C-alpha positions as protocol buffer text, in pm:
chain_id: "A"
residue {
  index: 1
  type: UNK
  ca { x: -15 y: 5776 z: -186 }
}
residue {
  index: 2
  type: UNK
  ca { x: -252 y: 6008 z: 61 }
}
residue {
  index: 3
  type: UNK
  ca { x: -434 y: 6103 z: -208 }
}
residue {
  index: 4
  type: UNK
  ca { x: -630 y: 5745 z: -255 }
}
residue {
  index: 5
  type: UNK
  ca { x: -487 y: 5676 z: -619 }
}
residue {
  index: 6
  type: UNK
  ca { x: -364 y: 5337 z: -601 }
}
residue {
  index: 7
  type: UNK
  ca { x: 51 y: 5414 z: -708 }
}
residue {
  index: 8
  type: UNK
  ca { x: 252 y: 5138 z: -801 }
}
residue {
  index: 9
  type: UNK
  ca { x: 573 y: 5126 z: -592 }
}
residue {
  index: 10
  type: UNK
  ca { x: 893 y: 5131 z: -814 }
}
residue {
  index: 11
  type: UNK
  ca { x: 1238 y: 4936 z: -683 }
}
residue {
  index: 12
  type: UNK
  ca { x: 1573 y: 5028 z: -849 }
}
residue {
  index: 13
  type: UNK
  ca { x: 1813 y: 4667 z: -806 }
}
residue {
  index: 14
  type: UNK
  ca { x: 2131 y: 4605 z: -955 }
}
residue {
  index: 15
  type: UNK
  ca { x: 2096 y: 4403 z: -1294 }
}
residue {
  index: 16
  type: UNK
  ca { x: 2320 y: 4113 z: -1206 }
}
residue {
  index: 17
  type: UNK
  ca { x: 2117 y: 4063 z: -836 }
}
residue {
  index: 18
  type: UNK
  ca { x: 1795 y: 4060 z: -1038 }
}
residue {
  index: 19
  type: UNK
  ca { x: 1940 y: 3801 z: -1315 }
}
residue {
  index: 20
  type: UNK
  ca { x: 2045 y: 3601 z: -994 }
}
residue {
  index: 21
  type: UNK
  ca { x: 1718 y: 3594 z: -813 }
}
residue {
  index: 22
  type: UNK
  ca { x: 1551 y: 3509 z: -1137 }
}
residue {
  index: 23
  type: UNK
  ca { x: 1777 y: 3186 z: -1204 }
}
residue {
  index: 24
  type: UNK
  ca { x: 1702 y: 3092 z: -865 }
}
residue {
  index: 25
  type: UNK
  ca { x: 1346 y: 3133 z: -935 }
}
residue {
  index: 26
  type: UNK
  ca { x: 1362 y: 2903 z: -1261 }
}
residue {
  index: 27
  type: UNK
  ca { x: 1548 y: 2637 z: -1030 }
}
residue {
  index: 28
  type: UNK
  ca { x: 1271 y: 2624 z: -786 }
}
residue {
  index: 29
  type: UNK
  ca { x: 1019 y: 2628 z: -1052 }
}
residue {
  index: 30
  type: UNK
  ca { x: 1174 y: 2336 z: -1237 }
}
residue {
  index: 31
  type: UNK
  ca { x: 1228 y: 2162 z: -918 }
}
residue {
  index: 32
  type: UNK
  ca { x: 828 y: 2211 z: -831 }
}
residue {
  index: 33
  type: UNK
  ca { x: 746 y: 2114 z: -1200 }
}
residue {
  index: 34
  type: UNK
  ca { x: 952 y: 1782 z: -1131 }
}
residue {
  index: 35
  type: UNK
  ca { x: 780 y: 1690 z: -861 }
}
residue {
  index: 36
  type: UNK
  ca { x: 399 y: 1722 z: -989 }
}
residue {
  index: 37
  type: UNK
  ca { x: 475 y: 1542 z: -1279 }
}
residue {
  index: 38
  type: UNK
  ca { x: 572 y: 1276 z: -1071 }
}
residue {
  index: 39
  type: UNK
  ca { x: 280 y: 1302 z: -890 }
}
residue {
  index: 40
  type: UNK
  ca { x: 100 y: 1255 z: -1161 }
}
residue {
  index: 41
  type: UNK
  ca { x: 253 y: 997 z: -1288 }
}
residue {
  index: 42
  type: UNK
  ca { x: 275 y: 796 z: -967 }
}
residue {
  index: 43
  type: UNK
  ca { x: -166 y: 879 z: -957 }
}
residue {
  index: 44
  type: UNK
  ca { x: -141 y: 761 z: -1322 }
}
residue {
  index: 45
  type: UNK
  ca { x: 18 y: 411 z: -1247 }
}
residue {
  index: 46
  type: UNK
  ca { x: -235 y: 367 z: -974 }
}
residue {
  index: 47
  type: UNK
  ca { x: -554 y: 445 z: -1143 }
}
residue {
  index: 48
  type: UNK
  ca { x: -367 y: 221 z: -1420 }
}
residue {
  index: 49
  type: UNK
  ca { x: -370 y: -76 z: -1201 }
}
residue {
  index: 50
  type: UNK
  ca { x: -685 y: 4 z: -1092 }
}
residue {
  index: 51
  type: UNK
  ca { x: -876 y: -40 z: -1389 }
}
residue {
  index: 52
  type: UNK
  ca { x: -677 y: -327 z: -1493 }
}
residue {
  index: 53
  type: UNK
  ca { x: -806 y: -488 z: -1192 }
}
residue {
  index: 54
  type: UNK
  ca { x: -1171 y: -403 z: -1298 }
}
residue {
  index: 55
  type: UNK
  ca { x: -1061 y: -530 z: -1667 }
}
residue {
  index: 56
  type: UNK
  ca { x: -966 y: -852 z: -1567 }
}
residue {
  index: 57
  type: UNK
  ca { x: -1262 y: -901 z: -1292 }
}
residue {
  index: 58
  type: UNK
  ca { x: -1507 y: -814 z: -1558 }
}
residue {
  index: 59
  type: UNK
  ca { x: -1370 y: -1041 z: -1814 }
}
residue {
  index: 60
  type: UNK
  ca { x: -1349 y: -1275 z: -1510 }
}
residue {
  index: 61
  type: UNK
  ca { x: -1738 y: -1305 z: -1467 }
}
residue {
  index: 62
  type: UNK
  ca { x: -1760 y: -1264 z: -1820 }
}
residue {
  index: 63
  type: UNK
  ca { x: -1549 y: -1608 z: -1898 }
}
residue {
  index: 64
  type: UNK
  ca { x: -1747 y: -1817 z: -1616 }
}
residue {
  index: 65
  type: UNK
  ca { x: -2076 y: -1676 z: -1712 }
}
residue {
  index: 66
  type: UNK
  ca { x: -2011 y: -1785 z: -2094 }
}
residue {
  index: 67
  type: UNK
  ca { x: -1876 y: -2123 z: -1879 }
}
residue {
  index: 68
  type: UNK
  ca { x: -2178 y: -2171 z: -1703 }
}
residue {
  index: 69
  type: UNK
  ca { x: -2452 y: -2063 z: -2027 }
}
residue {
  index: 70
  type: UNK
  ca { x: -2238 y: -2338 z: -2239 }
}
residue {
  index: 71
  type: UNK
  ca { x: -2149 y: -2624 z: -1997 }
}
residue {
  index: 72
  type: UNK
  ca { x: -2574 y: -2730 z: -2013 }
}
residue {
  index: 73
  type: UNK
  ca { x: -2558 y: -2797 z: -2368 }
}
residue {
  index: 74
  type: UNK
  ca { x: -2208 y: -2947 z: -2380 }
}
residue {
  index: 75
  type: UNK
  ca { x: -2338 y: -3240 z: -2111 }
}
């Protein structure tokens, strides 16, 4: 490795301790997976409600302004 060639460095590892790491590995990935998707999901709901709240404001205004426009002509 002297030499300035960039070498990749080779391990030798029983087959069994390198099927075990691995499973660990998928457990912790799962596990990690879980968890940002219920992240997300909890963001989702939130941002959900969120517009909802704008829906129903808007619509809000929306109703009274209609109210107001048509309550003139209905006196």
């Amino acid at each position: 490795m002297s030499d300035g060639k960039s070498a990749t460095a080779s391990v030798v590892t029983d087959p069994a301790d390198f099927n075990e790491v691995l499973e660990k590995l998928n457990e912790i990935d799962e596990k990690i997976e879980f968890v940002n998707s219920e992240i997300a999901q909890r963001i989702g709901k939130k941002v959900g409600r969120d517009i909802g709240i704008i829906y129903g404001a808007v619509a809000g205004i929306l109703m009274f302004l209609i109210y107001i426009s048509i309550s003139p002509i209905l006196i």
